[in-house]
GROMACS .gro file of C-alpha atoms in nm:
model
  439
    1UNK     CA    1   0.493  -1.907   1.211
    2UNK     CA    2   0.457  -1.722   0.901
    3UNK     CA    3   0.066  -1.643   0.777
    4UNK     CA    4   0.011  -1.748   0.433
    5UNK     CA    5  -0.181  -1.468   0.338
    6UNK     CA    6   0.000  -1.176   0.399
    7UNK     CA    7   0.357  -1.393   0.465
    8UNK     CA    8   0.455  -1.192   0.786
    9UNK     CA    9   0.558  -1.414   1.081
   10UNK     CA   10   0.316  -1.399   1.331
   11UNK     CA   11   0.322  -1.572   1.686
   12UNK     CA   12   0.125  -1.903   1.722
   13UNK     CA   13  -0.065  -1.734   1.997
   14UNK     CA   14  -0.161  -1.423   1.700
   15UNK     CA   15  -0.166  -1.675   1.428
   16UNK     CA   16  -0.524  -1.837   1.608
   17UNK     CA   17  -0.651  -1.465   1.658
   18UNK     CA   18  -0.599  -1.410   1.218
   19UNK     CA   19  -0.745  -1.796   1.191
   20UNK     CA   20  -1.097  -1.684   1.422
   21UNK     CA   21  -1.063  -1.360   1.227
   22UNK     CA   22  -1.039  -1.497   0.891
   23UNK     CA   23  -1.318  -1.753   0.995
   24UNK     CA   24  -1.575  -1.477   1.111
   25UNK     CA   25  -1.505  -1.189   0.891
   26UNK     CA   26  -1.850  -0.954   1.134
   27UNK     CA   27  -1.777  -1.131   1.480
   28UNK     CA   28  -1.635  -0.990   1.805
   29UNK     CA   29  -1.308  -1.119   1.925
   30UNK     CA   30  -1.201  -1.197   2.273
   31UNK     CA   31  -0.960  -1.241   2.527
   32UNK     CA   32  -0.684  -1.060   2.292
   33UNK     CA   33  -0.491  -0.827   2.562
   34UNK     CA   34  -0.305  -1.111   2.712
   35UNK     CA   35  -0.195  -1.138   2.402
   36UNK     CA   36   0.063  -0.842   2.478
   37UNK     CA   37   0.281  -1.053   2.707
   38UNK     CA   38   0.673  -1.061   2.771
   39UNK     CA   39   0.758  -1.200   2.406
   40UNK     CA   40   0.560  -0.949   2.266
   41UNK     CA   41   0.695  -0.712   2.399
   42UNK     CA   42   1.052  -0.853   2.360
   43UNK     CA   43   0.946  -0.859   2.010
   44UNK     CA   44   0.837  -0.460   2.004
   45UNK     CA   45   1.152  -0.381   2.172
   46UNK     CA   46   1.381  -0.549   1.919
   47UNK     CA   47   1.121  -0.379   1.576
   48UNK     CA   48   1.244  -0.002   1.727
   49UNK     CA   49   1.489   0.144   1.532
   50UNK     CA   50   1.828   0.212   1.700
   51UNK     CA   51   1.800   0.559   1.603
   52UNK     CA   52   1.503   0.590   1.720
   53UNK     CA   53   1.417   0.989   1.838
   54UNK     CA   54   1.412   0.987   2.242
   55UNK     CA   55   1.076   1.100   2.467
   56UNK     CA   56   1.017   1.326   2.733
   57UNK     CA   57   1.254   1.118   2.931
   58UNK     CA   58   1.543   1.148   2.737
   59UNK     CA   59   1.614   0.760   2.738
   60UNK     CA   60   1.725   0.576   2.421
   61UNK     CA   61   1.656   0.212   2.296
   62UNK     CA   62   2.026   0.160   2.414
   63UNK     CA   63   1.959   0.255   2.775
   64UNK     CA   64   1.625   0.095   2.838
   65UNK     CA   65   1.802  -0.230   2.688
   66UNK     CA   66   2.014  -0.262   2.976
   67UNK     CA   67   1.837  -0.520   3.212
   68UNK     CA   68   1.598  -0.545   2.946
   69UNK     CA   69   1.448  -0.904   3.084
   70UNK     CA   70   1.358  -0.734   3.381
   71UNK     CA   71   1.204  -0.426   3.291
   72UNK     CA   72   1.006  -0.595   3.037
   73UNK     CA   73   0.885  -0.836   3.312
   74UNK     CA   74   0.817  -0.497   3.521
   75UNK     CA   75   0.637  -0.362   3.199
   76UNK     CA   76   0.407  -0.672   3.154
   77UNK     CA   77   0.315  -0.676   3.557
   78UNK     CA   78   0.161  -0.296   3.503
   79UNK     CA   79   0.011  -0.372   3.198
   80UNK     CA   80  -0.184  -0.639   3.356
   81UNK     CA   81  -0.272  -0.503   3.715
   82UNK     CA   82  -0.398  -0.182   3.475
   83UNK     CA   83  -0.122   0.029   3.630
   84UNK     CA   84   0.041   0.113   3.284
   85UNK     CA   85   0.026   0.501   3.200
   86UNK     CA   86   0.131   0.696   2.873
   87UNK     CA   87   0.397   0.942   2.909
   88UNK     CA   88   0.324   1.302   2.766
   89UNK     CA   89   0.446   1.284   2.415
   90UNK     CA   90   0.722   1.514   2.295
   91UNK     CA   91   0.619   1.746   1.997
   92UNK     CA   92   0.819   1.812   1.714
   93UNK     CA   93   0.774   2.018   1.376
   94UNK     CA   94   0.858   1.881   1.059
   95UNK     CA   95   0.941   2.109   0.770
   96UNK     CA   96   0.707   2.015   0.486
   97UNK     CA   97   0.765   2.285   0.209
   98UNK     CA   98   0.583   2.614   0.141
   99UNK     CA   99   0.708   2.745   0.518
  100UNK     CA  100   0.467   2.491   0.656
  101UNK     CA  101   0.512   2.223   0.911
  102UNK     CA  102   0.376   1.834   1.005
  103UNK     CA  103   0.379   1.828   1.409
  104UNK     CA  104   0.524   1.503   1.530
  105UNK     CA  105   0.459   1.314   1.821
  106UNK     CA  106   0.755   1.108   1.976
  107UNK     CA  107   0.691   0.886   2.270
  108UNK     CA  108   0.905   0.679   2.540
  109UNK     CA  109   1.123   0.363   2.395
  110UNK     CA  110   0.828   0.234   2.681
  111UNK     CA  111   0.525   0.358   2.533
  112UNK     CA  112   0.658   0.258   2.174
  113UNK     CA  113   0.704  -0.078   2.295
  114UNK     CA  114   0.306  -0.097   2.442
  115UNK     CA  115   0.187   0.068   2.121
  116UNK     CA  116   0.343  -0.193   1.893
  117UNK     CA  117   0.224  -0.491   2.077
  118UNK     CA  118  -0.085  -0.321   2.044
  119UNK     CA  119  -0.040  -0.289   1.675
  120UNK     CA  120   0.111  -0.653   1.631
  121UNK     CA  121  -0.264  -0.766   1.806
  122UNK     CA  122  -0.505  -0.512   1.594
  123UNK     CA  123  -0.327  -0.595   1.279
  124UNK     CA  124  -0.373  -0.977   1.358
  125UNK     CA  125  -0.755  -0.890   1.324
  126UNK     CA  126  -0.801  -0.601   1.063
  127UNK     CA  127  -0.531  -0.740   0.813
  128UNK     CA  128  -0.779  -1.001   0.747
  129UNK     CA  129  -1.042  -0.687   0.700
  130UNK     CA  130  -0.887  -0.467   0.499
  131UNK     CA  131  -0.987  -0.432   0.123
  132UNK     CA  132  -0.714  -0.432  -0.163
  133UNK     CA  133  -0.817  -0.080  -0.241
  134UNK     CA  134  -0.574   0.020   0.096
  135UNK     CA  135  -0.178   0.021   0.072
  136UNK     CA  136  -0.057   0.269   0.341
  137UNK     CA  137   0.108   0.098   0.654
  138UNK     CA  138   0.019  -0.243   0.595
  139UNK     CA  139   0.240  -0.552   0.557
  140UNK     CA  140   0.400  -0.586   0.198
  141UNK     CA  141   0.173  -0.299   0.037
  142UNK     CA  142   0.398  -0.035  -0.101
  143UNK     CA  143   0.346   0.297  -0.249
  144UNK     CA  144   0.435   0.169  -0.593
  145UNK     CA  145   0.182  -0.135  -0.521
  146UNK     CA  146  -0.081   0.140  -0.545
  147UNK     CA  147   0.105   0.344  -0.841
  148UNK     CA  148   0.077   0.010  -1.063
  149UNK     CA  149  -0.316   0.004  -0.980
  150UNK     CA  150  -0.402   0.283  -1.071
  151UNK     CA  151  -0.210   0.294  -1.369
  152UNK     CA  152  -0.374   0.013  -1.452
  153UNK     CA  153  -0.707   0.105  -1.384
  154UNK     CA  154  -0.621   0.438  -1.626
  155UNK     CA  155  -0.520   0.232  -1.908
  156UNK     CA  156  -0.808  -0.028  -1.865
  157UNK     CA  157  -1.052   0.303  -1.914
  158UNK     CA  158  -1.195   0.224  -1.557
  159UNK     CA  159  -1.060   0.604  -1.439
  160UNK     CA  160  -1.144   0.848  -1.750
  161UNK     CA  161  -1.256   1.082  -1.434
  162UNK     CA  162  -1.074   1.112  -1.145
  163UNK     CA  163  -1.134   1.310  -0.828
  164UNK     CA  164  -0.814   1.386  -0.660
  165UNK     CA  165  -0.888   1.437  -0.243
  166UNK     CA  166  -0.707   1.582   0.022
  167UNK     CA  167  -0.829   1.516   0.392
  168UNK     CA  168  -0.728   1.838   0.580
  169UNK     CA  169  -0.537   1.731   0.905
  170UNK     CA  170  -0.692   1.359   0.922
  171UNK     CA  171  -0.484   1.266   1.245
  172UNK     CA  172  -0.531   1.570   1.451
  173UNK     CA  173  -0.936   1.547   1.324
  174UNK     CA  174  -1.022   1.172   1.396
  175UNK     CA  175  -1.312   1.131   1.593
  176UNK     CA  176  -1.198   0.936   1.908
  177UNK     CA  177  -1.538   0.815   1.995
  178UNK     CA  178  -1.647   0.719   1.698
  179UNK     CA  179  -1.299   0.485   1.643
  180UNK     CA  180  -1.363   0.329   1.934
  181UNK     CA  181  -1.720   0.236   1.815
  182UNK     CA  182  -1.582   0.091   1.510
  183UNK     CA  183  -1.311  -0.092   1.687
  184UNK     CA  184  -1.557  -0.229   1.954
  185UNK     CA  185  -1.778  -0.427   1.585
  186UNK     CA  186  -1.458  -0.670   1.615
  187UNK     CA  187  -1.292  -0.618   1.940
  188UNK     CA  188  -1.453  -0.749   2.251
  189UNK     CA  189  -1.164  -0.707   2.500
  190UNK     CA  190  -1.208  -0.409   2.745
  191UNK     CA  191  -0.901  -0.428   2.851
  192UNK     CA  192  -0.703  -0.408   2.518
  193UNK     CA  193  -0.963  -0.078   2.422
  194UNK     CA  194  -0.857   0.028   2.764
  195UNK     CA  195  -0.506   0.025   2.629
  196UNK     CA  196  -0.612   0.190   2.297
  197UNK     CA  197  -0.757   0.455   2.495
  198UNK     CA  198  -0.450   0.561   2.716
  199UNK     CA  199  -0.272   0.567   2.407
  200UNK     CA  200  -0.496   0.814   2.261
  201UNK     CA  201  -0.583   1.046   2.514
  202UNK     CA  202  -0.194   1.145   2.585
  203UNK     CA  203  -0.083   1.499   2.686
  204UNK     CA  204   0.136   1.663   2.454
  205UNK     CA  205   0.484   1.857   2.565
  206UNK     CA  206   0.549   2.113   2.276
  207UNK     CA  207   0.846   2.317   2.399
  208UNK     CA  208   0.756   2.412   2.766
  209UNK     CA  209   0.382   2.417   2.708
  210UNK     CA  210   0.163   2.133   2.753
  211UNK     CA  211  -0.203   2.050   2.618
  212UNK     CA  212  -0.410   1.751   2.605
  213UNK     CA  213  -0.612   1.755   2.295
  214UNK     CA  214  -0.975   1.606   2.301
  215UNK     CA  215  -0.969   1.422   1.937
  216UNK     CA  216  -0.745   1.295   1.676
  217UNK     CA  217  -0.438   1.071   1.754
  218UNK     CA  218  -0.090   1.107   1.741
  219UNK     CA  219   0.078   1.152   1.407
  220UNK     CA  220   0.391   0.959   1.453
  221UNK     CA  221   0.266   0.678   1.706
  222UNK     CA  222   0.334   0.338   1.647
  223UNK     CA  223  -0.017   0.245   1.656
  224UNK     CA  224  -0.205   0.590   1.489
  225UNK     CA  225  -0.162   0.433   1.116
  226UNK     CA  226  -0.306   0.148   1.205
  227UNK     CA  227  -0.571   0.298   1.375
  228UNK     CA  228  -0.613   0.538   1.070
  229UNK     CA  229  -0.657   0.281   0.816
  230UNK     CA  230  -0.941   0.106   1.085
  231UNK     CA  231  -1.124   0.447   1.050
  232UNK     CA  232  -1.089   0.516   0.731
  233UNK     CA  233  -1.176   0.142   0.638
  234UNK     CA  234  -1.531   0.209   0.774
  235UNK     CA  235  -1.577   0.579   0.687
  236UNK     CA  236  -1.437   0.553   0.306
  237UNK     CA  237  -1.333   0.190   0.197
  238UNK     CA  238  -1.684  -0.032   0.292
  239UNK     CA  239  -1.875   0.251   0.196
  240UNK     CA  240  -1.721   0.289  -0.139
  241UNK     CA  241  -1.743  -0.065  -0.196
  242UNK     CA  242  -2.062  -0.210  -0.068
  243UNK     CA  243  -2.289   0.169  -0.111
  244UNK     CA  244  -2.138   0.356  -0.369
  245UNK     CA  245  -2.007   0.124  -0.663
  246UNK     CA  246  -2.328  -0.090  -0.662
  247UNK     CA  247  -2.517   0.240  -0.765
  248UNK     CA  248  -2.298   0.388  -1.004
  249UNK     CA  249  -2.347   0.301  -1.405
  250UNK     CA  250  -1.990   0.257  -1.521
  251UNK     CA  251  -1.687   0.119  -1.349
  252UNK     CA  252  -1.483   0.291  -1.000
  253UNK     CA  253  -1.213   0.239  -0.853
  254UNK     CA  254  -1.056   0.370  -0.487
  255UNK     CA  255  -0.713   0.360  -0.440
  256UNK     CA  256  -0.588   0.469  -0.080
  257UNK     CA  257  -0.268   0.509   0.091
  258UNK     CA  258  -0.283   0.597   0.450
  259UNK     CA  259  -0.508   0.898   0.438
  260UNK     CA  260  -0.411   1.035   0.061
  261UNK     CA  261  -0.652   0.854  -0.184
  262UNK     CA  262  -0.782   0.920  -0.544
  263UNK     CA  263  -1.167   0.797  -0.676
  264UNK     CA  264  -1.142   0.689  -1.023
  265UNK     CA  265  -1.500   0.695  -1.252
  266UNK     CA  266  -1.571   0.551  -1.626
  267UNK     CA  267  -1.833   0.801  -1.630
  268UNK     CA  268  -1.869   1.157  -1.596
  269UNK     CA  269  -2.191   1.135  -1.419
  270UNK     CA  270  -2.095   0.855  -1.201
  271UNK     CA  271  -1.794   1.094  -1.051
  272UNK     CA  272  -2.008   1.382  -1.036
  273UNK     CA  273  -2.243   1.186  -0.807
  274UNK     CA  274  -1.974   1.104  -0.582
  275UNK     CA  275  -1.802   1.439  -0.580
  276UNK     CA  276  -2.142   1.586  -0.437
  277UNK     CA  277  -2.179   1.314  -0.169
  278UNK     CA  278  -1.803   1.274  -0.026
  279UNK     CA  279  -1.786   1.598   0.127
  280UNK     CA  280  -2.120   1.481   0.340
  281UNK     CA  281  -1.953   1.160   0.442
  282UNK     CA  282  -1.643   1.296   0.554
  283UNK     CA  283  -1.841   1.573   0.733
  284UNK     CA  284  -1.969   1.299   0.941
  285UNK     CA  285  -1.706   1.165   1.088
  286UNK     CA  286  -1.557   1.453   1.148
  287UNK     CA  287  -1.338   1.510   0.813
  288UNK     CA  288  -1.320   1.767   0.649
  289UNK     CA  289  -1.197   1.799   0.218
  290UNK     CA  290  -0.929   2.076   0.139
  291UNK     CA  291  -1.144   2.313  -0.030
  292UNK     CA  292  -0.846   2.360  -0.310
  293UNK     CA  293  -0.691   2.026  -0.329
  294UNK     CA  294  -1.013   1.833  -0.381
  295UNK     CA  295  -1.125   1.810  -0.752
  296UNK     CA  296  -1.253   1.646  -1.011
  297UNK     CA  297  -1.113   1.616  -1.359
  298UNK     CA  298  -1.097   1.439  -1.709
  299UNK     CA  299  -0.814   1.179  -1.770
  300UNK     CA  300  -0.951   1.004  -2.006
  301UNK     CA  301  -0.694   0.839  -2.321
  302UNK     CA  302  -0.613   1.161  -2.550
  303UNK     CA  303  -0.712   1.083  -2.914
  304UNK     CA  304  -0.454   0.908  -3.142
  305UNK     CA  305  -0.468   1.258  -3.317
  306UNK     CA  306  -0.403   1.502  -2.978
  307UNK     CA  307  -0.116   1.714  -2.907
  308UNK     CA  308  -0.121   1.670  -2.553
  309UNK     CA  309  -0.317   1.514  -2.290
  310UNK     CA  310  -0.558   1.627  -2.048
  311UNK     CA  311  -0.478   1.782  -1.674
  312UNK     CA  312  -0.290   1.622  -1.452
  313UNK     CA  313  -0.367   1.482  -1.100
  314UNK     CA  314  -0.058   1.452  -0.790
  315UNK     CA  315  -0.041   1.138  -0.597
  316UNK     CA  316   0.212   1.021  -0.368
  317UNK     CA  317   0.434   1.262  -0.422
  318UNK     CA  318   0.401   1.186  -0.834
  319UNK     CA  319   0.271   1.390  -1.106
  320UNK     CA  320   0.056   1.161  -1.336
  321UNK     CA  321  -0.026   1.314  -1.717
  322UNK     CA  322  -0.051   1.141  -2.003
  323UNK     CA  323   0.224   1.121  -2.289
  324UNK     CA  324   0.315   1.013  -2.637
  325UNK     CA  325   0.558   0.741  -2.707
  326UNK     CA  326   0.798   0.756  -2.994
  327UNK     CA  327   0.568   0.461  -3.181
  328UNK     CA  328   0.290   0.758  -3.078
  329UNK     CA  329   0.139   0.535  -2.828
  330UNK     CA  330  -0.062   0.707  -2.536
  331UNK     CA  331   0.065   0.618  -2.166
  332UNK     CA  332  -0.003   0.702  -1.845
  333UNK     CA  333   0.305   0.845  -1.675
  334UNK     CA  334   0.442   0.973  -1.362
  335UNK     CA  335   0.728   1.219  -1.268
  336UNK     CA  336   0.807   1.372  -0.937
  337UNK     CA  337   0.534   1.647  -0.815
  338UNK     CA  338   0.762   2.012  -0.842
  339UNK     CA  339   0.703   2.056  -0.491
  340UNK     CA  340   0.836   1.702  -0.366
  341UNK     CA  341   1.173   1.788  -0.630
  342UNK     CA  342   1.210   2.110  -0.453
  343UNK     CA  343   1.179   1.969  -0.098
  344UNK     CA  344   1.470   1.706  -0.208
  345UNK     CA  345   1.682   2.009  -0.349
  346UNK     CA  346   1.646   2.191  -0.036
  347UNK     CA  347   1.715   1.892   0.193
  348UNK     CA  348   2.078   1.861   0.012
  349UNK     CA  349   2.152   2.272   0.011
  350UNK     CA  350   2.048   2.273   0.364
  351UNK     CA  351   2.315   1.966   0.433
  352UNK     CA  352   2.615   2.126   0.207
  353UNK     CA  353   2.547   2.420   0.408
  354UNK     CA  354   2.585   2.304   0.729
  355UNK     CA  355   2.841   2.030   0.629
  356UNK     CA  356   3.112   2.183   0.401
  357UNK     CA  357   3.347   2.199   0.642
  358UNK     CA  358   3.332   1.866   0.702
  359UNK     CA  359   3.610   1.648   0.476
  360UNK     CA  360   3.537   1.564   0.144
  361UNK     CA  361   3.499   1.185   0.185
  362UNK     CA  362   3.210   1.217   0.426
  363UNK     CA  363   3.001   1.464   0.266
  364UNK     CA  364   3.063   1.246  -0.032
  365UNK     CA  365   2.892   0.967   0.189
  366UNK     CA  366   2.595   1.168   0.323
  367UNK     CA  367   2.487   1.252  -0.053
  368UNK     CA  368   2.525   0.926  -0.165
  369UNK     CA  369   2.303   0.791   0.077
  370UNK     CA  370   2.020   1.094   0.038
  371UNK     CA  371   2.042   1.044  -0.366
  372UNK     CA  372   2.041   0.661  -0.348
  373UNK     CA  373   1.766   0.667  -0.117
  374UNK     CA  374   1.546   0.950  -0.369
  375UNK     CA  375   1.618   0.707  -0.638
  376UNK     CA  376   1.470   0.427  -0.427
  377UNK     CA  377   1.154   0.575  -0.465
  378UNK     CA  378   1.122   0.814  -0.742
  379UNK     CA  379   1.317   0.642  -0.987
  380UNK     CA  380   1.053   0.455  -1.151
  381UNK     CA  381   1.049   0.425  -1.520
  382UNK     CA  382   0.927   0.755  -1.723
  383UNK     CA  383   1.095   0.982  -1.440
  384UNK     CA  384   1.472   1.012  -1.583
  385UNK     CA  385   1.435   1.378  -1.663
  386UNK     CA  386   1.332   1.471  -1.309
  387UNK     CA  387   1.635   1.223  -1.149
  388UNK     CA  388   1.853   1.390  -1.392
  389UNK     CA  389   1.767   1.715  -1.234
  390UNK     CA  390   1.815   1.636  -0.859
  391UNK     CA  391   2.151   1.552  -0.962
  392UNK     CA  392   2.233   1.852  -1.169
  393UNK     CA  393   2.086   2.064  -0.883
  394UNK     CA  394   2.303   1.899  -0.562
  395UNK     CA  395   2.621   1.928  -0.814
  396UNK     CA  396   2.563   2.283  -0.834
  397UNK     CA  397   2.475   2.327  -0.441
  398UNK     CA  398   2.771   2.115  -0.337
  399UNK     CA  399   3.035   2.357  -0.559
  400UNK     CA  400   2.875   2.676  -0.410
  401UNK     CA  401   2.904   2.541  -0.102
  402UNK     CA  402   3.274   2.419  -0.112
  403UNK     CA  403   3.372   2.701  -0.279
  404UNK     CA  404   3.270   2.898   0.051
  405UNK     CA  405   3.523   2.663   0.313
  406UNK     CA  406   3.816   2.912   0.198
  407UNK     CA  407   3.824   3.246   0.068
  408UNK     CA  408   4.214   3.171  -0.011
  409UNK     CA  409   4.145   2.920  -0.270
  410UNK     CA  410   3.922   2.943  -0.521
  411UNK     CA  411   3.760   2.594  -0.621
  412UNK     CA  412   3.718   2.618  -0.974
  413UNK     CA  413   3.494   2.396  -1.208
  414UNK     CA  414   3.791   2.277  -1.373
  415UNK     CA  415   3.906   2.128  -1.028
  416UNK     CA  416   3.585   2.022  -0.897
  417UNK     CA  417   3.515   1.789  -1.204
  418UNK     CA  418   3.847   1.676  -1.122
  419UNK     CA  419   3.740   1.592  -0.729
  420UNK     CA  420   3.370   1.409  -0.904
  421UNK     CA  421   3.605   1.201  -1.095
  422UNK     CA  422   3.753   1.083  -0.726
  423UNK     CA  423   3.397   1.089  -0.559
  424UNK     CA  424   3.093   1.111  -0.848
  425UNK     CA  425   2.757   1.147  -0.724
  426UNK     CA  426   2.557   0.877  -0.853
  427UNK     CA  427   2.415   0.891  -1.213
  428UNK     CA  428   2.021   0.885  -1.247
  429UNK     CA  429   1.892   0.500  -1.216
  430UNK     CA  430   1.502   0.368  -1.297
  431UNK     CA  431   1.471   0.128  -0.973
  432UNK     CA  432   1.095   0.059  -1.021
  433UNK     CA  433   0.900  -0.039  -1.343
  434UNK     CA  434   0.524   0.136  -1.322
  435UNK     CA  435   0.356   0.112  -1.627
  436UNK     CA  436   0.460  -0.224  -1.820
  437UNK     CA  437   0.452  -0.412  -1.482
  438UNK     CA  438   0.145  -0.602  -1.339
  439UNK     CA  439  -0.019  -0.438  -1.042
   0.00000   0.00000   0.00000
């Protein structure tokens, strides 16, 4: 069955959970951990990637699939005698640019499986919760959903001040307790929070050393993104909306995707006011603001007469400023952040690197796919410089790095514009209108 509002398919067994949900948008639901039976969990199995990074025990979505009917069967028995346990989850570092790293948390194809039927049932509920203002790991909500809003909201002079936030570390800092209070205002089942709960207090294996943390969940969980958008639907989105805009003067906006979001003020009073309190509501639940990469600023339309606009804010992984069209019309408009350009650059050096021995053909392949897949995203309209220079960049990377297979033959530039003639890289391509389309 596929639910109208968001048009996901949903079980019919789910599909009565959104329908009580819907119908009593501040009651308790419950009964909903039965919910995780043997289709469910058939159904988790078959969502994991094939690909899919392995857990402490080493066993891939291949493996457990042999006999799957029975160890699913197995699977559902524990989960409803309460037997079930999380696994320790494996830790991995992710390199995020600047020499820093995102720690990862990978867990058994079995604990994946319990955490999305877990997710399938929460999102059943909270999907029917959630405001507009949220776009991060919800069902078709995009980053460029959120990219057209606020666009939109710049242009419609509803954001002339914007305060650009950072949460520092929001998955390692989220108050356990405290989610579990604001799941418990719609959830009613023990035995699902029971569930919850095993998947958040989980040991964590990082090399040969092992931990169990005492807050925050796992950033690369199934179910943590959903359970980040439930806590930062109470601490940030209601509170916004039901105590913060009704006191303000002028028009606000929030726009939120996962835990990045931007505040948006007509006035400069009215974003003053909430600069000074947001800090204190964070602090509450346990957040904490990047003392560097929280500010406020003016982006209000430049005057027909202006040079140039005024400062700029980053936002999922764009650069928004304003510029001048050739008719010397102001627009809002958005090219990759330097740092995300850089991280893209250095993704393709590092593979020429470790690749150029490999034939021609293949590494032809591998780029293809990495460029096509930055163009997916970043090649939305206004951004043809900075696609442009990803391509000039990874042509220059993939020469140096041919040139070093043999130090018989030199590959000159005459000969490698010969070989792109045989295997171009692809040419810079706008994939997603931005401004111009409606949010």
């Amino acid at each position: 069955m596929r639910d109208a509002k968001t048009s996901v398919r949903v079980s019919t067994g789910l599909q009565k959970v959104v329908d009580r949900a819907r119908r009593d948008p501040s009651g308790k639901i419950l009964s909903l951990a039965y919910r995780i039976d043997a289709p469910a969990l058939e159904r988790a199995y078959h969502r994991l990637r094939k690909d899919a990074a392995v857990g402490v025990d080493g066993t891939t979505k291949a493996e457990y699939g042999q006999d799957l009917e029975r160890k699913l069967a197995d699977l559902h028995g524990r989960l409803k005698a309460g037997r079930w346990r999380h696994q320790p989850i494996r830790r991995v570092h992710i390199p995020k640019g600047g020499g820093k790293t995102r720690p990862i948390g990978i867990s058994t194809v079995e604990d994946k499986i319990v955490q999305d039927g877990i997710r399938e049932v929460l999102e059943s509920i909270y999907e029917q919760d959630f405001l507009d203002c949220s776009y991060g790991f919800r069902p078709r909500r995009r980053a460029h959903d959120a990219l057209r809003v606020i666009n939109h909201s710049v242009h419609h002079d509803e954001a002339n001040w914007i305060i650009e936030a950072d949460i520092v570390s929001f998955f390692d800092s989220l108050d356990r307790a405290k989610l579990m209070e604001m799941l418990r205002s719609r959830v009613a089942d023990e035995s699902l929070l029971r569930l919850i709960g095993k998947c958040l207090h989980v040991g964590v294996l990082d090399g040969e050393e092992y931990s169990e943390p005492d807050q925050g969940a796992t950033q690369g969980s199934v179910v943590s993104p959903l359970l980040g958008n439930v806590y930062l639907h109470y601490v940030l989105d209601l509170w916004f909306e039901q105590q913060i805009k009704p006191r303000l003067r002028g028009k606000a906006c929030l726009h939120r995707y996962a835990d990045d979001f931007v505040i948006g003020c007509e006035l400069q009073e009215d974003a003053e006011r909430v600069m000074a309190v947001l800090p204190k509501r964070m602090g509450r639940f346990g957040l904490t603001l990047h003392p560097d990469k929280t500010r406020l600023l003016h982006f209000g339309r430049p005057r027909s007469t202006a040079s140039k606009g005024p400062a700029t804010f980053d936002f999922l992984g764009f650069t928004h400023y304003w510029r001048k069209t050739r008719s010397g019309r102001w627009l809002v408009w958005c090219k990759t952040m330097r740092s995300r350009l850089r991280r893209a650059i250095q993704s393709a050096a590092a593979y020429c690197r470790s690749h150029r021995h490999d034939a021609v053909k293949v590494q032809h392949a591998a780029l293809k796919r990495r460029i096509h897949g930055h163009f997916n995203y970043f090649g939305v309209n206004g951004n043809y410089e900075s696609l442009k220079r990803l391509i000039h960049a990874i042509q220059g990377l993939w020469l140096k790095w041919l040139r070093r297979r043999s130090q018989k033959t030199r590959l000159t530039w005459e000969r490698y514009w010969k070989m792109l003639e045989r295997f171009p890289l692809p040419a810079p391509r706008i994939t997603v209108q931005i401004w111009g389309a409606k949010p």
